[in-house]
Coordinates of C-alpha atoms in Angstrom, one line a residue:
M1 CA 71.9 67.9 79.3
V2 CA 69.1 67.3 76.9
S3 CA 71.3 68.0 73.9
E4 CA 74.0 65.6 75.3
A5 CA 71.5 62.9 75.9
V6 CA 70.0 63.3 72.5
K7 CA 73.5 63.2 71.0
V8 CA 74.0 59.8 72.7
I9 CA 70.9 58.5 71.1
E10 CA 71.7 60.0 67.7
D11 CA 75.2 58.6 67.7
A12 CA 74.0 55.1 68.4
P13 CA 73.4 52.7 65.5
K14 CA 69.9 52.9 64.1
T15 CA 68.6 49.7 65.8
T16 CA 70.1 50.8 69.1
R17 CA 68.7 54.3 68.7
R18 CA 65.2 53.0 68.2
G19 CA 65.7 50.6 71.1
I20 CA 66.7 53.3 73.5
L21 CA 63.8 55.6 72.5
G22 CA 61.4 52.7 72.9
W23 CA 62.8 52.0 76.3
M24 CA 62.5 55.6 77.3
F25 CA 58.8 55.6 76.2
F26 CA 58.1 53.0 78.9
D27 CA 58.5 55.9 81.5
W28 CA 56.2 58.1 79.3
A29 CA 53.6 55.3 79.3
A30 CA 53.9 54.4 83.0
Q31 CA 54.1 57.7 84.7
P32 CA 50.5 59.0 84.3
Y33 CA 49.3 56.1 86.5
F34 CA 51.5 57.3 89.3
T35 CA 50.7 61.0 88.6
V36 CA 46.9 61.1 88.0
V37 CA 45.8 57.9 89.8
T38 CA 48.1 57.4 92.8
T39 CA 49.2 60.9 93.7
F40 CA 47.1 63.8 92.4
I41 CA 43.6 62.7 91.3
F42 CA 42.2 59.3 92.3
G43 CA 44.2 59.0 95.5
P44 CA 42.9 62.4 96.9
Y45 CA 39.4 61.5 95.7
F46 CA 39.6 58.2 97.6
V47 CA 40.5 60.1 100.7
S48 CA 38.3 63.2 100.5
R49 CA 35.2 62.2 98.6
L50 CA 34.7 58.4 98.4
T51 CA 33.7 58.4 102.1
D52 CA 32.6 60.9 104.7
D53 CA 35.6 60.2 107.0
P54 CA 38.8 61.6 105.5
I55 CA 41.0 60.5 108.4
S56 CA 39.7 56.9 108.2
A57 CA 40.0 57.0 104.4
Q58 CA 43.7 58.2 104.7
T59 CA 44.3 55.2 106.9
H60 CA 42.7 52.8 104.4
W61 CA 44.7 54.3 101.5
S62 CA 47.9 53.9 103.5
N63 CA 46.9 50.3 104.4
A64 CA 46.4 49.6 100.7
A65 CA 49.9 51.0 100.0
T66 CA 51.3 48.8 102.8
I67 CA 49.8 45.6 101.4
A68 CA 51.1 46.4 97.9
S69 CA 54.6 47.3 99.1
F70 CA 54.8 44.1 101.1
I71 CA 53.9 41.9 98.1
I72 CA 56.3 43.8 95.9
A73 CA 59.1 43.4 98.4
I74 CA 58.7 39.6 98.4
F75 CA 58.3 38.9 94.7
S76 CA 60.3 41.6 92.8
P77 CA 63.8 39.9 93.4
I78 CA 62.3 36.5 92.6
L79 CA 60.8 37.7 89.4
G80 CA 64.1 39.5 88.5
S81 CA 66.1 36.2 89.0
I82 CA 63.5 34.2 87.0
A83 CA 63.8 36.8 84.2
D84 CA 67.6 36.2 84.1
S85 CA 67.0 32.5 83.8
T86 CA 64.4 32.8 81.0
G87 CA 66.2 35.6 79.2
A88 CA 63.4 37.6 77.7
K89 CA 62.0 40.5 79.6
K90 CA 59.2 41.9 77.3
K91 CA 56.9 39.0 77.7
W92 CA 56.8 39.6 81.5
I93 CA 56.0 43.3 80.9
G94 CA 53.2 42.3 78.6
F95 CA 51.7 39.9 81.1
F96 CA 51.7 42.5 83.8
A97 CA 50.4 45.2 81.4
V98 CA 47.2 43.1 81.0
I99 CA 46.7 43.0 84.7
Q100 CA 47.4 46.8 85.1
I101 CA 45.0 47.8 82.3
I102 CA 42.1 45.7 83.6
S103 CA 42.6 46.9 87.2
L104 CA 42.8 50.6 86.3
T105 CA 39.7 50.3 84.2
M106 CA 37.8 48.9 87.2
L107 CA 38.5 52.0 89.2
W108 CA 35.7 53.7 87.3
F109 CA 33.2 51.9 89.5
A110 CA 34.5 53.5 92.7
A111 CA 31.4 55.8 93.2
P112 CA 30.9 57.8 96.4
G113 CA 29.3 55.6 99.0
S114 CA 30.3 52.4 97.3
P115 CA 32.2 49.7 99.2
I116 CA 35.7 50.9 99.8
V117 CA 37.3 47.5 99.5
Y118 CA 36.9 47.1 95.7
P119 CA 38.9 50.2 94.7
M120 CA 41.5 49.2 97.2
I121 CA 41.9 45.7 95.7
F122 CA 42.1 47.0 92.1
W123 CA 44.5 49.8 93.0
I124 CA 46.7 47.2 94.8
L125 CA 46.7 45.0 91.7
A126 CA 47.5 47.9 89.4
T127 CA 50.4 48.9 91.6
L128 CA 51.8 45.4 91.7
A129 CA 51.6 45.1 87.9
A130 CA 53.2 48.6 87.5
E131 CA 56.1 47.9 89.9
F132 CA 56.8 44.4 88.6
S133 CA 57.0 45.8 85.1
I134 CA 59.5 48.4 86.2
V135 CA 61.8 45.6 87.4
F136 CA 62.0 44.1 83.9
N137 CA 62.2 47.5 82.1
D138 CA 65.1 48.7 84.4
S139 CA 67.0 45.5 83.9
M140 CA 67.2 46.2 80.1
M141 CA 69.1 49.4 80.7
P142 CA 72.7 48.1 81.2
R143 CA 72.6 46.3 77.8
L144 CA 71.1 49.2 75.9
I145 CA 73.1 52.2 77.2
P146 CA 76.8 52.7 77.8
E147 CA 77.8 53.1 81.4
K148 CA 79.0 56.6 81.0
D149 CA 75.7 57.7 79.6
V150 CA 73.2 56.0 81.9
G151 CA 72.8 59.0 84.2
K152 CA 71.8 61.3 81.3
I153 CA 69.5 58.8 79.7
S154 CA 67.9 57.7 82.9
N155 CA 67.1 61.2 84.0
L156 CA 65.9 62.2 80.6
A157 CA 63.6 59.2 80.5
W158 CA 62.3 60.0 84.0
G159 CA 61.7 63.6 82.9
L160 CA 59.9 62.3 79.8
G161 CA 57.7 60.4 82.2
Y162 CA 56.9 63.5 84.2
L163 CA 56.0 65.3 81.0
G164 CA 53.6 62.6 80.1
G165 CA 52.1 62.7 83.6
M166 CA 51.7 66.5 83.3
I167 CA 50.0 66.3 80.0
A168 CA 47.6 63.8 81.5
L169 CA 46.9 66.1 84.4
F170 CA 46.3 69.1 82.1
A171 CA 43.8 67.0 80.2
V172 CA 42.0 66.1 83.3
I173 CA 41.7 69.6 84.9
L174 CA 41.0 71.5 81.6
F175 CA 38.5 69.1 80.1
L176 CA 37.2 66.6 82.6
A177 CA 37.4 67.9 86.2
G178 CA 34.4 70.1 87.0
D179 CA 33.8 72.3 90.1
P180 CA 31.0 70.5 92.0
A181 CA 29.4 73.9 92.7
T182 CA 29.4 75.1 89.1
D183 CA 29.7 71.9 87.1
R184 CA 32.3 73.7 84.9
T185 CA 36.0 72.9 84.3
L186 CA 38.8 75.4 84.7
I187 CA 38.3 76.8 81.2
G188 CA 34.6 77.2 81.8
I189 CA 33.2 74.3 79.8
K190 CA 31.1 71.3 80.9
P191 CA 33.2 68.2 81.6
L192 CA 33.6 66.1 78.4
F193 CA 31.7 62.8 78.1
G194 CA 29.0 64.2 80.4
L195 CA 31.0 63.5 83.5
D196 CA 29.3 64.5 86.7
P197 CA 31.8 65.8 89.3
K198 CA 29.2 65.4 92.1
L199 CA 29.5 61.6 91.5
G200 CA 33.3 61.8 91.4
E201 CA 33.3 60.8 87.7
D202 CA 36.0 63.4 86.9
A203 CA 38.3 61.5 89.3
R204 CA 37.2 58.0 88.6
I205 CA 37.8 58.4 84.8
T206 CA 41.5 58.7 85.5
G207 CA 41.7 54.9 85.9
P208 CA 40.4 54.0 82.4
L209 CA 42.3 56.9 80.8
S210 CA 45.6 55.9 82.4
A211 CA 45.0 52.3 81.2
L212 CA 44.4 53.5 77.6
W213 CA 47.5 55.8 77.8
Y214 CA 49.6 52.9 79.0
F215 CA 48.4 50.5 76.3
I216 CA 49.1 53.0 73.5
F217 CA 52.5 54.3 74.6
I218 CA 54.1 51.1 75.8
L219 CA 53.9 49.8 72.2
P220 CA 57.2 51.5 71.0
M221 CA 59.1 49.5 73.6
F222 CA 57.5 46.2 72.3
F223 CA 58.1 47.1 68.7
F224 CA 61.6 48.6 68.8
T225 CA 63.5 47.8 72.0
P226 CA 65.6 44.6 71.5
D227 CA 65.1 41.9 74.1
V228 CA 67.4 39.1 75.2
K229 CA 66.6 35.9 73.4
S230 CA 64.6 33.4 75.4
T231 CA 66.8 30.7 76.9
G232 CA 64.1 28.0 76.4
V233 CA 64.2 27.2 80.1
S234 CA 60.9 25.9 81.4
M235 CA 59.0 28.0 83.9
A236 CA 59.4 25.3 86.6
K237 CA 63.2 25.2 86.0
A238 CA 63.3 29.0 85.8
V239 CA 61.6 29.3 89.2
K240 CA 64.1 26.9 90.7
E241 CA 67.1 28.6 89.0
G242 CA 65.7 32.0 89.9
L243 CA 65.4 31.2 93.6
S244 CA 68.9 29.7 93.5
D245 CA 70.3 32.8 91.8
L246 CA 68.6 35.0 94.3
K247 CA 70.0 33.1 97.2
Q248 CA 73.4 33.2 95.7
S249 CA 73.1 37.0 94.9
L250 CA 72.0 37.8 98.4
G251 CA 74.8 35.8 99.9
E252 CA 77.3 37.4 97.5
L253 CA 76.0 40.8 98.6
M254 CA 76.7 40.2 102.2
R255 CA 80.0 38.4 101.8
T256 CA 81.9 40.2 98.9
R257 CA 79.8 43.2 97.8
R258 CA 79.4 45.1 101.1
H259 CA 79.4 48.5 99.5
L260 CA 76.6 47.6 97.1
A261 CA 74.8 46.0 100.0
R262 CA 75.1 49.3 102.0
F263 CA 73.8 51.3 99.1
L264 CA 70.8 49.0 98.7
I265 CA 70.0 49.1 102.4
G266 CA 70.2 52.9 102.4
R267 CA 68.1 53.1 99.3
M268 CA 65.6 50.6 100.9
I269 CA 65.1 53.0 103.8
Y270 CA 65.1 56.4 102.0
Q271 CA 62.9 55.1 99.2
D272 CA 60.4 54.2 101.8
G273 CA 60.1 57.8 102.7
V274 CA 59.9 58.8 99.0
N275 CA 57.2 56.2 98.3
A276 CA 55.2 57.4 101.3
L277 CA 55.4 61.0 100.0
I278 CA 54.2 59.9 96.6
V279 CA 51.3 57.9 97.9
L280 CA 50.2 60.2 100.8
G281 CA 51.3 63.7 99.8
G282 CA 48.3 64.6 97.5
A283 CA 45.9 62.8 99.8
F284 CA 47.3 64.7 102.8
A285 CA 46.7 68.1 101.1
A286 CA 43.2 67.1 100.0
G287 CA 42.3 66.1 103.5
M288 CA 43.7 69.2 105.1
F289 CA 42.4 71.8 102.6
H290 CA 39.4 69.9 101.2
W291 CA 40.8 70.4 97.7
A292 CA 38.6 69.3 94.8
T293 CA 39.9 67.7 91.7
I294 CA 40.8 71.0 90.0
E295 CA 42.9 72.3 92.9
I296 CA 44.8 69.0 93.4
G297 CA 45.3 68.7 89.7
I298 CA 46.8 72.2 89.4
Y299 CA 49.0 71.4 92.4
G300 CA 50.2 68.3 90.5
I301 CA 50.9 70.2 87.3
I302 CA 53.0 72.7 89.3
L303 CA 55.0 69.9 90.8
N304 CA 55.4 68.1 87.4
V305 CA 56.6 71.3 85.6
V306 CA 59.3 71.7 88.3
A307 CA 60.1 67.9 88.1
I308 CA 60.7 68.0 84.4
A309 CA 63.1 70.9 84.6
S310 CA 64.7 69.3 87.6
N311 CA 65.4 66.1 85.8
V312 CA 67.0 68.0 82.9
V313 CA 69.4 69.7 85.3
A314 CA 69.9 66.5 87.4
G315 CA 70.9 64.5 84.3
W316 CA 73.6 67.1 83.6
L317 CA 74.7 67.1 87.3
D318 CA 74.7 63.3 87.3
G319 CA 77.3 63.3 84.5
K320 CA 79.4 66.0 86.1
L321 CA 79.1 65.2 89.9
G322 CA 78.0 61.6 89.9
S323 CA 74.8 59.9 90.8
K324 CA 75.5 59.8 94.5
R325 CA 75.7 63.6 94.9
V326 CA 72.5 64.1 93.0
V327 CA 70.7 61.6 95.3
V328 CA 72.1 63.3 98.4
M329 CA 70.9 66.8 97.3
S330 CA 67.5 65.4 96.4
L331 CA 67.1 63.8 99.8
I332 CA 68.0 67.0 101.6
S333 CA 65.3 68.8 99.5
L334 CA 62.7 66.2 100.4
L335 CA 63.6 66.5 104.1
L336 CA 63.2 70.3 104.0
A337 CA 59.9 69.9 102.2
T338 CA 58.5 67.3 104.6
M339 CA 59.4 69.4 107.6
G340 CA 57.7 72.4 106.1
I341 CA 54.6 70.4 105.3
I342 CA 54.2 68.9 108.8
S343 CA 54.8 72.3 110.4
T344 CA 52.0 73.9 108.4
D345 CA 48.4 74.3 109.5
K346 CA 45.7 76.8 108.6
G347 CA 47.1 79.5 110.8
S348 CA 50.9 79.0 110.9
T349 CA 54.0 77.3 109.5
L350 CA 57.5 76.4 110.6
F351 CA 56.1 75.0 113.8
G352 CA 54.4 78.2 114.8
L353 CA 57.3 80.5 114.1
V354 CA 55.5 82.1 111.2
T355 CA 51.8 83.2 111.6
L356 CA 49.6 82.9 108.6
S357 CA 46.4 84.7 107.8
A358 CA 43.4 82.5 108.0
V359 CA 41.4 84.7 105.6
D360 CA 40.3 83.0 102.5
A361 CA 40.8 85.4 99.6
G362 CA 38.7 83.2 97.3
G363 CA 39.6 81.5 94.1
L364 CA 42.2 78.7 93.8
F365 CA 44.5 78.3 96.8
G366 CA 42.8 81.3 98.5
T367 CA 44.4 80.9 102.0
A368 CA 48.0 81.7 103.0
A369 CA 48.5 78.1 104.2
E370 CA 47.6 76.7 100.8
K371 CA 50.2 79.0 99.1
V372 CA 52.9 78.0 101.6
F373 CA 52.0 74.3 101.1
I374 CA 52.6 74.8 97.4
L375 CA 56.0 76.4 98.1
Y376 CA 57.0 73.3 100.1
G377 CA 55.6 71.2 97.3
L378 CA 58.1 72.8 94.9
L379 CA 60.9 71.2 96.9
I380 CA 59.3 67.9 96.4
G381 CA 59.0 68.5 92.7
I382 CA 62.7 69.3 92.5
A383 CA 63.7 66.1 94.2
F384 CA 61.1 63.4 93.2
G385 CA 62.5 62.6 89.8
P386 CA 66.3 62.9 90.4
V387 CA 66.3 60.9 93.6
Q388 CA 64.8 57.9 91.7
A389 CA 66.5 58.4 88.3
S390 CA 70.0 58.9 89.7
S391 CA 69.5 56.0 92.2
R392 CA 68.7 53.9 89.1
S393 CA 71.9 55.1 87.3
F394 CA 73.9 54.6 90.6
M395 CA 72.8 50.9 90.5
S396 CA 73.4 50.5 86.8
R397 CA 77.0 51.7 87.2
S398 CA 77.6 49.3 90.0
I399 CA 76.6 46.0 88.3
K400 CA 77.4 43.9 85.2
P401 CA 74.9 43.7 82.3
E402 CA 74.6 39.9 82.7
E403 CA 73.5 40.2 86.3
A404 CA 71.1 43.0 85.7
G405 CA 67.9 41.1 86.1
R406 CA 68.5 39.6 89.5
Y407 CA 70.2 42.7 90.9
F408 CA 67.5 45.1 89.6
G409 CA 65.1 42.6 91.2
I410 CA 67.0 43.1 94.5
Y411 CA 67.0 46.8 93.7
A412 CA 63.2 46.8 93.5
L413 CA 63.2 44.8 96.7
S414 CA 65.3 47.6 98.3
G415 CA 62.7 50.1 97.1
R416 CA 59.9 48.1 98.7
A417 CA 61.2 45.8 101.3
T418 CA 60.3 48.0 104.2
S419 CA 58.1 50.6 102.4
F420 CA 55.1 49.0 104.1
M421 CA 56.8 50.3 107.3
A422 CA 56.6 54.0 106.2
T423 CA 52.9 53.7 105.3
L424 CA 52.2 51.5 108.3
A425 CA 53.9 54.0 110.6
F426 CA 51.7 56.7 109.0
S427 CA 48.6 54.6 109.5
V428 CA 49.3 53.7 113.1
V429 CA 50.3 57.2 114.2
T430 CA 47.4 58.9 112.3
A431 CA 44.8 56.4 113.7
S432 CA 46.1 56.6 117.3
T433 CA 46.5 60.4 117.4
G434 CA 43.9 61.5 114.9
S435 CA 46.6 63.7 113.4
A436 CA 47.7 63.3 109.8
H437 CA 50.5 65.8 110.5
L438 CA 52.0 63.5 113.1
G439 CA 51.6 60.6 110.7
M440 CA 53.5 62.5 108.0
A441 CA 56.2 63.3 110.4
T442 CA 57.3 59.6 110.5
I443 CA 58.5 60.0 106.9
I444 CA 61.4 62.1 108.2
V445 CA 62.9 59.2 110.1
F446 CA 63.2 57.1 106.9
L447 CA 64.7 59.9 104.8
V448 CA 67.4 60.7 107.5
V449 CA 68.4 57.1 108.2
G450 CA 68.6 56.3 104.4
L451 CA 70.7 59.4 103.8
G452 CA 73.1 58.3 106.5
F453 CA 73.7 55.0 104.8
L454 CA 74.1 56.6 101.4
L455 CA 76.8 59.1 102.7
A456 CA 78.8 56.1 104.0
T457 CA 78.7 54.3 100.6
P458 CA 81.5 54.7 98.0
Y459 CA 80.5 55.5 94.5
P460 CA 80.1 53.5 92.4
A461 CA 79.4 50.6 94.7
K462 CA 81.1 47.8 92.7
D463 CA 82.2 45.7 95.6

């Protein structure tokens, strides 16, 4: 698959080749934020070390995700329609990049015992900026890449992003993350820059580092990827036209593009479950096993290695079997993983059918439950990238290039419109029962219902 995707790029004209590579580097630039901040380092730190109450902290983290998702759901389709009216996309990405970089830098000040509200606010702002930027980046794809090749390129770009996230994770756990007991990193050195793991500095530094990474590696997209020329439409007129286009597109979806509407509804529901796993998975493990930055970082690296390989295979499968089948297989993998995770405690798994030794053998992942949890995590690693990359290529194959902005805005809406429901369900169930396991179980509902809608949708969903 990699060779085929590379051939697609090499066979393109020089300007287009550079443009595609620049577009792909957006995923490389963006992914470390989701990997090291949201999922594997800062998020678990927020839950397990920022306060003395991990259950309450999980609820706060989930609430922050709920707020971000709600705002993204409202504004993504509007921004996508405005982008179609104004034409140019990169100026919007640049605007949100400034917000993201500043917000990530401010996470450094989230010291243990400090007010929890400030890191929540800055994480929400960073998430909004990241997700809004993705709307504009995705909407470039139909004009850059031939329809027959979007599955290969989309999956390769997503795999490139996971590679970037894995490299960032490696850097954190090898050189920055110290064991609070020994003040040494995994390779036996003191954390660089004099970071003190007892003060959470090894986790807090991921915010500024992700900001720096994003700033550097987003530049190829700005320099080399061609953008649509600005239409010269004023912002006030663009807002008016954008809202009008959005209303027209939503009406068109319901009246004449029912298959596309069914796909978007299904994606809206299953992506809620995927988003919840991304936001809550690492924090759930940290809360249950009391993993420090080193353990959660290694867990993240394992998942990212699997994810990179999985995206390579998924890109090939996308071309052979189609995007829909890749998404279906990915959702089944996520369902199995989620059921395995919620069935595991320190003494058993598979809802008590398999007894696990509670003896801690020492070292990393010393208990049987931790090892089993990692096995279930492999299923998540297999599915995370393909379920999103092939959903993106499914959408690209189902629309026209000239309508990409507003429909990818609606696509972003479908990824966030009810995602506050998944994290809200987790928060409510966890807070009312005191069990994060039961909270995580709510994710299964979203994956199953979304899968049902997808199975009933023809591919591609052009009408």
